[in-house]
Amino acid sequence: MDETPELAAFRAETRAWLEANCPEEMRQPVTGDSDVCWGGRKWKFKSEAQKLWLDRMAARGWTVPEWPKAYGGGGLSKDEAKILAAEMRRIKARPPLSSFGIWMLGPALLKYGNEAQKLEHLPRIARGEVRWCQGYSEPGAGSDLAALRTSAILDGDEFVVNGQKVWTSYADRADWIFCLVRTDPAAPKHLGISFLLFDMESPGVTTSPIKLISGYSPFCQTFFDNVRVPKANLVGEPGKGWDIAKYLLTHEREMIGGMDMGSTGRDSMHQMAKKAIGTSKSGKLKDGLLRADIVRHEINAYAFGLTMERVKDEAKAGQGVGALSSMLKYYGTELNKERQELLMSIGGSDSLTWEGEDKRDGDPARTWLRSRANSIEGGTSEVQLNIIAKRVLQLPGA
Amino acid sequence: MALVLNDEQRMVKDSADGFFAEHAPVSQLRKLRDSKDPDGFDRGLWAKMAEMGFAGVAIPEQFGGAGLGMVAAGLIQEAIGRNLTISPFLSSAILSATAIARGGTEEQKAALLPKMASAELIVALAADEAARHQPNQVATKAEASGNGFKLTGAKPFVLDGHVADKLIVAARTSGADTDVAGITLFLVDPKAAGVSVKRRWMVDSRNAAEVTLDGVQVDGADMLGGLGEGFAILEAALDAGRACLAAEMLGVSAQSFDVTVDYLKQREQFGVKIGSFQALQHRAAHLFCEVELARSVTLKALTALDAGDERAPFFVALAKAKAGDVCKLATNEAVQMHGGIGMTDEYDIGFYMKRARAAAETFGDGAFHGDRLALMLNY
């Protein structure tokens, strides 16, 4: 391969460092959400190894490899970050930290935040000290997000926030919220919105979990009753929050679209099918029709994975397709839903268990049910298709 | 290898896109069909394709080719797909040239490849015997005779066989009808005694030939590759052809999609442009995603072939299966969204659907390559 001497040296150093510093326990496959490290003030580490792995990676800035060093990142180039990811995959290392701060708020702050905001928030995200949640949807503002009504009225040096958010992921476990609020009720609906950060422990904030069809409660309703927020916590200009929201949504969409695709340390679907169903003498899966369904799915999954790879390479070369995040979000989530349907079929009656002695007993059914939300959250599949029709195809009236 | 075109490849793309749009648009296909052209393709165009270096794109430089590799070949065939250009590019410049470059002796390569690159010689591959592609099924017999062999059998689907100056015939020298071992390739003169070539007009206005061999005598020196070792050469040639067919189907998909999106912006019903209807917008947007996926798998397959990646057959199977499915969807949606006019012979869009079907069937459809993929993944 055409790796420069500098990159080859970086690869060698990285490999040696990971080998010496990634605890054995953190090289085991992630079997469920309980193995993921989310961080935050309320976080209880599942093991000594989980804490050690986070601390060691954060000290190098490698929880956020491409962020600048001044903000707690690793300052790596795209090529170096690719090598780090590849080397982590090689030893099946788990991500040291997963968070909305890394995936969503961080990129938005890097682009729109002022220096004080970056210095205050980014290092704490990088070290896993503060867990963030996203205050976007409201009971009356789902697909039509810009119809949101939560208000923030300036009173001296503070905004006074009143309203209600819904589908706030993990609001009950989050420390801070990045929130879309209406600061100018008189302006056209997209132009009166601002982007505000505040502590979830502020007086007047309450949350209540929503129980879902999966039996889990990853989402909350969040209520704001005269919450006072310093004026300095406004990101960007007042009334320009929609631009930040859209920018951030593209990151969210790419994240949701990429979920479960090419995840490390998971058995691929056909391996699970072979274990569950067995193969005939010819080496083919015993159930021919299910085999065909799995093949069709895996063809699309590979094609999607290669598309993710291609668009990254094209972006690096300064090329690219429009409305990319909508395409990835739409296709990736529909694929994941299909994957979960097939996994349920592969498991047969085994996959129907809801509760049992082992805490993982209900996982297949609950994961399947959870995945139904993929094509709803972060903009429905239909909204993504609308965006492609409008921005890329430029169809009339779209 | 990054999945992005380098400067040289971008130049090939630009020149191929411009060349085929100017010299070989769909109207030429219509003319060839309507006039029942005796060759079924334009020899003048083929000579120009040689001048441009296209005919020798996959042939090494020391044998008179451009030696640009499979990504470049795919870009040419993508432009061919956009314009539905008819030429012996796939049969001679890709399939046969790959087989000869892979399996030929230095003498055979020196004798054949330069003439193929300059369009003086058309070589066709006579391999398939089953109507549904199954390359290991070879019942055509090669029995030892004199200082060579006698060939007997039938090849019902030889692309461009009706205009071939030479045939590469897969025949069985040992083993049972579907054994991989025991297949041997031979260079056969179609004018030799015992060879009959019957032209077949196909749905996509392209031509194949039904070739029958009745005790055709070939010399030992006409063997391409080792005795009984033809299958590996055949698979290499077929994989090059399949990857290029994926590229052609990408071109067919992209062009019929573009034409359809334009039509949605022009056609009015109920007093509005039909492209304003969400039912059509969502189908078009879905199709956009599918074409992008087809583009990724095709580029990956061609790149893997150029890199000599041992997983190249996997990516070729992936590309042929996916690009074929997308191409059928894209062209069927194109006809449906054009409505009644899409069903008329006068309108070009039907040609795209016909080519999609033929290209998807040729050298293995989604079911064939899906099965192949699953077996490569051990299930």
GROMACS .gro file of N, CA and C in nm, chain B residues 285-352:
model
  204
  683ALA      N    1  -3.619   0.950  -0.525
  683ALA     CA    2  -3.514   0.969  -0.422
  683ALA      C    3  -3.456   0.834  -0.380
  684HIS      N    4  -3.542   0.734  -0.369
  684HIS     CA    5  -3.494   0.599  -0.335
  684HIS      C    6  -3.398   0.549  -0.445
  685LEU      N    7  -3.440   0.571  -0.567
  685LEU     CA    8  -3.358   0.528  -0.681
  685LEU      C    9  -3.222   0.597  -0.682
  686PHE      N   10  -3.222   0.724  -0.646
  686PHE     CA   11  -3.095   0.798  -0.636
  686PHE      C   12  -2.999   0.724  -0.542
  687CYS      N   13  -3.051   0.682  -0.426
  687CYS     CA   14  -2.967   0.610  -0.330
  687CYS      C   15  -2.916   0.480  -0.390
  688GLU      N   16  -3.004   0.407  -0.457
  688GLU     CA   17  -2.966   0.277  -0.514
  688GLU      C   18  -2.855   0.294  -0.619
  689VAL      N   19  -2.867   0.398  -0.701
  689VAL     CA   20  -2.764   0.420  -0.804
  689VAL      C   21  -2.630   0.453  -0.738
  690GLU      N   22  -2.634   0.527  -0.628
  690GLU     CA   23  -2.509   0.557  -0.556
  690GLU      C   24  -2.446   0.429  -0.501
  691LEU      N   25  -2.529   0.337  -0.450
  691LEU     CA   26  -2.475   0.210  -0.401
  691LEU      C   27  -2.413   0.129  -0.515
  692ALA      N   28  -2.482   0.130  -0.629
  692ALA     CA   29  -2.428   0.057  -0.745
  692ALA      C   30  -2.293   0.116  -0.786
  693ARG      N   31  -2.282   0.247  -0.777
  693ARG     CA   32  -2.155   0.313  -0.813
  693ARG      C   33  -2.042   0.267  -0.719
  694SER      N   34  -2.072   0.257  -0.591
  694SER     CA   35  -1.968   0.218  -0.494
  694SER      C   36  -1.920   0.075  -0.516
  695VAL      N   37  -2.014  -0.019  -0.534
  695VAL     CA   38  -1.973  -0.158  -0.548
  695VAL      C   39  -1.896  -0.179  -0.679
  696THR      N   40  -1.936  -0.107  -0.782
  696THR     CA   41  -1.870  -0.122  -0.912
  696THR      C   42  -1.726  -0.072  -0.903
  697LEU      N   43  -1.709   0.046  -0.845
  697LEU     CA   44  -1.573   0.101  -0.832
  697LEU      C   45  -1.486   0.009  -0.746
  698LYS      N   46  -1.546  -0.047  -0.641
  698LYS     CA   47  -1.469  -0.136  -0.553
  698LYS      C   48  -1.423  -0.261  -0.630
  699ALA      N   49  -1.513  -0.319  -0.709
  699ALA     CA   50  -1.478  -0.441  -0.783
  699ALA      C   51  -1.364  -0.413  -0.882
  700LEU      N   52  -1.376  -0.303  -0.956
  700LEU     CA   53  -1.274  -0.269  -1.056
  700LEU      C   54  -1.141  -0.238  -0.989
  701THR      N   55  -1.148  -0.165  -0.877
  701THR     CA   56  -1.027  -0.131  -0.803
  701THR      C   57  -0.959  -0.257  -0.749
  702ALA      N   58  -1.040  -0.349  -0.699
  702ALA     CA   59  -0.984  -0.474  -0.643
  702ALA      C   60  -0.917  -0.557  -0.753
  703LEU      N   61  -0.976  -0.557  -0.872
  703LEU     CA   62  -0.914  -0.631  -0.984
  703LEU      C   63  -0.779  -0.569  -1.020
  704ASP      N   64  -0.775  -0.437  -1.027
  704ASP     CA   65  -0.649  -0.369  -1.059
  704ASP      C   66  -0.541  -0.395  -0.954
  705ALA      N   67  -0.585  -0.403  -0.828
  705ALA     CA   68  -0.489  -0.420  -0.719
  705ALA      C   69  -0.445  -0.566  -0.703
  706GLY      N   70  -0.508  -0.657  -0.780
  706GLY     CA   71  -0.477  -0.798  -0.763
  706GLY      C   72  -0.518  -0.851  -0.627
  707ASP      N   73  -0.617  -0.783  -0.568
  707ASP     CA   74  -0.670  -0.821  -0.436
  707ASP      C   75  -0.729  -0.962  -0.443
  708GLU      N   76  -0.692  -1.046  -0.346
  708GLU     CA   77  -0.743  -1.183  -0.350
  708GLU      C   78  -0.894  -1.188  -0.327
  709ARG      N   79  -0.951  -1.080  -0.273
  709ARG     CA   80  -1.096  -1.075  -0.255
  709ARG      C   81  -1.169  -1.019  -0.377
  710ALA      N   82  -1.096  -0.997  -0.486
  710ALA     CA   83  -1.158  -0.939  -0.605
  710ALA      C   84  -1.281  -1.017  -0.651
  711PRO      N   85  -1.276  -1.153  -0.658
  711PRO     CA   86  -1.396  -1.225  -0.701
  711PRO      C   87  -1.518  -1.196  -0.613
  712PHE      N   88  -1.494  -1.177  -0.485
  712PHE     CA   89  -1.604  -1.143  -0.394
  712PHE      C   90  -1.667  -1.010  -0.434
  713PHE      N   91  -1.582  -0.910  -0.456
  713PHE     CA   92  -1.636  -0.778  -0.489
  713PHE      C   93  -1.697  -0.775  -0.628
  714VAL      N   94  -1.643  -0.858  -0.719
  714VAL     CA   95  -1.703  -0.865  -0.853
  714VAL      C   96  -1.845  -0.924  -0.843
  715ALA      N   97  -1.858  -1.031  -0.766
  715ALA     CA   98  -1.990  -1.092  -0.749
  715ALA      C   99  -2.087  -0.991  -0.686
  716LEU      N  100  -2.037  -0.919  -0.587
  716LEU     CA  101  -2.119  -0.817  -0.521
  716LEU      C  102  -2.164  -0.711  -0.622
  717ALA      N  103  -2.072  -0.666  -0.703
  717ALA     CA  104  -2.103  -0.559  -0.799
  717ALA      C  105  -2.200  -0.609  -0.905
  718LYS      N  106  -2.176  -0.729  -0.957
  718LYS     CA  107  -2.264  -0.779  -1.064
  718LYS      C  108  -2.406  -0.798  -1.011
  719ALA      N  109  -2.417  -0.851  -0.889
  719ALA     CA  110  -2.549  -0.874  -0.829
  719ALA      C  111  -2.619  -0.740  -0.802
  720LYS      N  112  -2.549  -0.651  -0.737
  720LYS     CA  113  -2.614  -0.525  -0.695
  720LYS      C  114  -2.643  -0.434  -0.814
  721ALA      N  115  -2.543  -0.417  -0.901
  721ALA     CA  116  -2.564  -0.327  -1.015
  721ALA      C  117  -2.675  -0.383  -1.105
  722GLY      N  118  -2.685  -0.516  -1.114
  722GLY     CA  119  -2.790  -0.577  -1.195
  722GLY      C  120  -2.928  -0.550  -1.137
  723ASP      N  121  -2.941  -0.566  -1.007
  723ASP     CA  122  -3.070  -0.540  -0.944
  723ASP      C  123  -3.108  -0.393  -0.957
  724VAL      N  124  -3.011  -0.306  -0.936
  724VAL     CA  125  -3.039  -0.162  -0.944
  724VAL      C  126  -3.077  -0.124  -1.088
  725CYS      N  127  -3.009  -0.184  -1.184
  725CYS     CA  128  -3.033  -0.149  -1.323
  725CYS      C  129  -3.174  -0.190  -1.366
  726LYS      N  130  -3.216  -0.308  -1.322
  726LYS     CA  131  -3.352  -0.351  -1.354
  726LYS      C  132  -3.454  -0.258  -1.290
  727LEU      N  133  -3.429  -0.224  -1.164
  727LEU     CA  134  -3.521  -0.133  -1.094
  727LEU      C  135  -3.524   0.003  -1.163
  728ALA      N  136  -3.407   0.057  -1.192
  728ALA     CA  137  -3.398   0.193  -1.249
  728ALA      C  138  -3.471   0.201  -1.383
  729THR      N  139  -3.451   0.099  -1.467
  729THR     CA  140  -3.510   0.107  -1.600
  729THR      C  141  -3.660   0.077  -1.596
  730ASN      N  142  -3.702  -0.012  -1.507
  730ASN     CA  143  -3.845  -0.036  -1.493
  730ASN      C  144  -3.917   0.086  -1.437
  731GLU      N  145  -3.857   0.150  -1.338
  731GLU     CA  146  -3.914   0.273  -1.284
  731GLU      C  147  -3.917   0.381  -1.393
  732ALA      N  148  -3.814   0.384  -1.475
  732ALA     CA  149  -3.809   0.485  -1.581
  732ALA      C  150  -3.926   0.468  -1.676
  733VAL      N  151  -3.953   0.345  -1.718
  733VAL     CA  152  -4.066   0.323  -1.810
  733VAL      C  153  -4.197   0.357  -1.740
  734GLN      N  154  -4.213   0.313  -1.616
  734GLN     CA  155  -4.337   0.341  -1.543
  734GLN      C  156  -4.359   0.491  -1.527
  735MET      N  157  -4.256   0.565  -1.493
  735MET     CA  158  -4.273   0.709  -1.468
  735MET      C  159  -4.291   0.786  -1.598
  736HIS      N  160  -4.245   0.730  -1.708
  736HIS     CA  161  -4.272   0.793  -1.838
  736HIS      C  162  -4.416   0.768  -1.882
  737GLY      N  163  -4.481   0.669  -1.821
  737GLY     CA  164  -4.618   0.641  -1.860
  737GLY      C  165  -4.624   0.586  -2.001
  738GLY      N  166  -4.734   0.612  -2.070
  738GLY     CA  167  -4.758   0.554  -2.202
  738GLY      C  168  -4.646   0.574  -2.301
  739ILE      N  169  -4.584   0.691  -2.297
  739ILE     CA  170  -4.479   0.722  -2.394
  739ILE      C  171  -4.358   0.631  -2.374
  740GLY      N  172  -4.342   0.584  -2.250
  740GLY     CA  173  -4.232   0.493  -2.219
  740GLY      C  174  -4.249   0.357  -2.285
  741MET      N  175  -4.372   0.325  -2.326
  741MET     CA  176  -4.399   0.197  -2.391
  741MET      C  177  -4.380   0.205  -2.543
  742THR      N  178  -4.358   0.325  -2.594
  742THR     CA  179  -4.349   0.337  -2.741
  742THR      C  180  -4.207   0.306  -2.789
  743ASP      N  181  -4.203   0.249  -2.911
  743ASP     CA  182  -4.073   0.220  -2.972
  743ASP      C  183  -4.001   0.349  -3.011
  744GLU      N  184  -4.079   0.451  -3.037
  744GLU     CA  185  -4.022   0.578  -3.082
  744GLU      C  186  -3.935   0.641  -2.973
  745TYR      N  187  -3.970   0.617  -2.849
  745TYR     CA  188  -3.899   0.678  -2.737
  745TYR      C  189  -3.783   0.588  -2.694
  746ASP      N  190  -3.670   0.648  -2.656
  746ASP     CA  191  -3.548   0.569  -2.629
  746ASP      C  192  -3.551   0.488  -2.499
  747ILE      N  193  -3.634   0.529  -2.403
  747ILE     CA  194  -3.620   0.471  -2.269
  747ILE      C  195  -3.636   0.319  -2.268
  748GLY      N  196  -3.719   0.268  -2.360
  748GLY     CA  197  -3.737   0.123  -2.368
  748GLY      C  198  -3.608   0.048  -2.399
  749PHE      N  199  -3.522   0.111  -2.481
  749PHE     CA  200  -3.393   0.049  -2.513
  749PHE      C  201  -3.311   0.022  -2.386
  750TYR      N  202  -3.323   0.116  -2.291
  750TYR     CA  203  -3.247   0.102  -2.167
  750TYR      C  204  -3.296  -0.018  -2.086
   0.00000   0.00000   0.00000
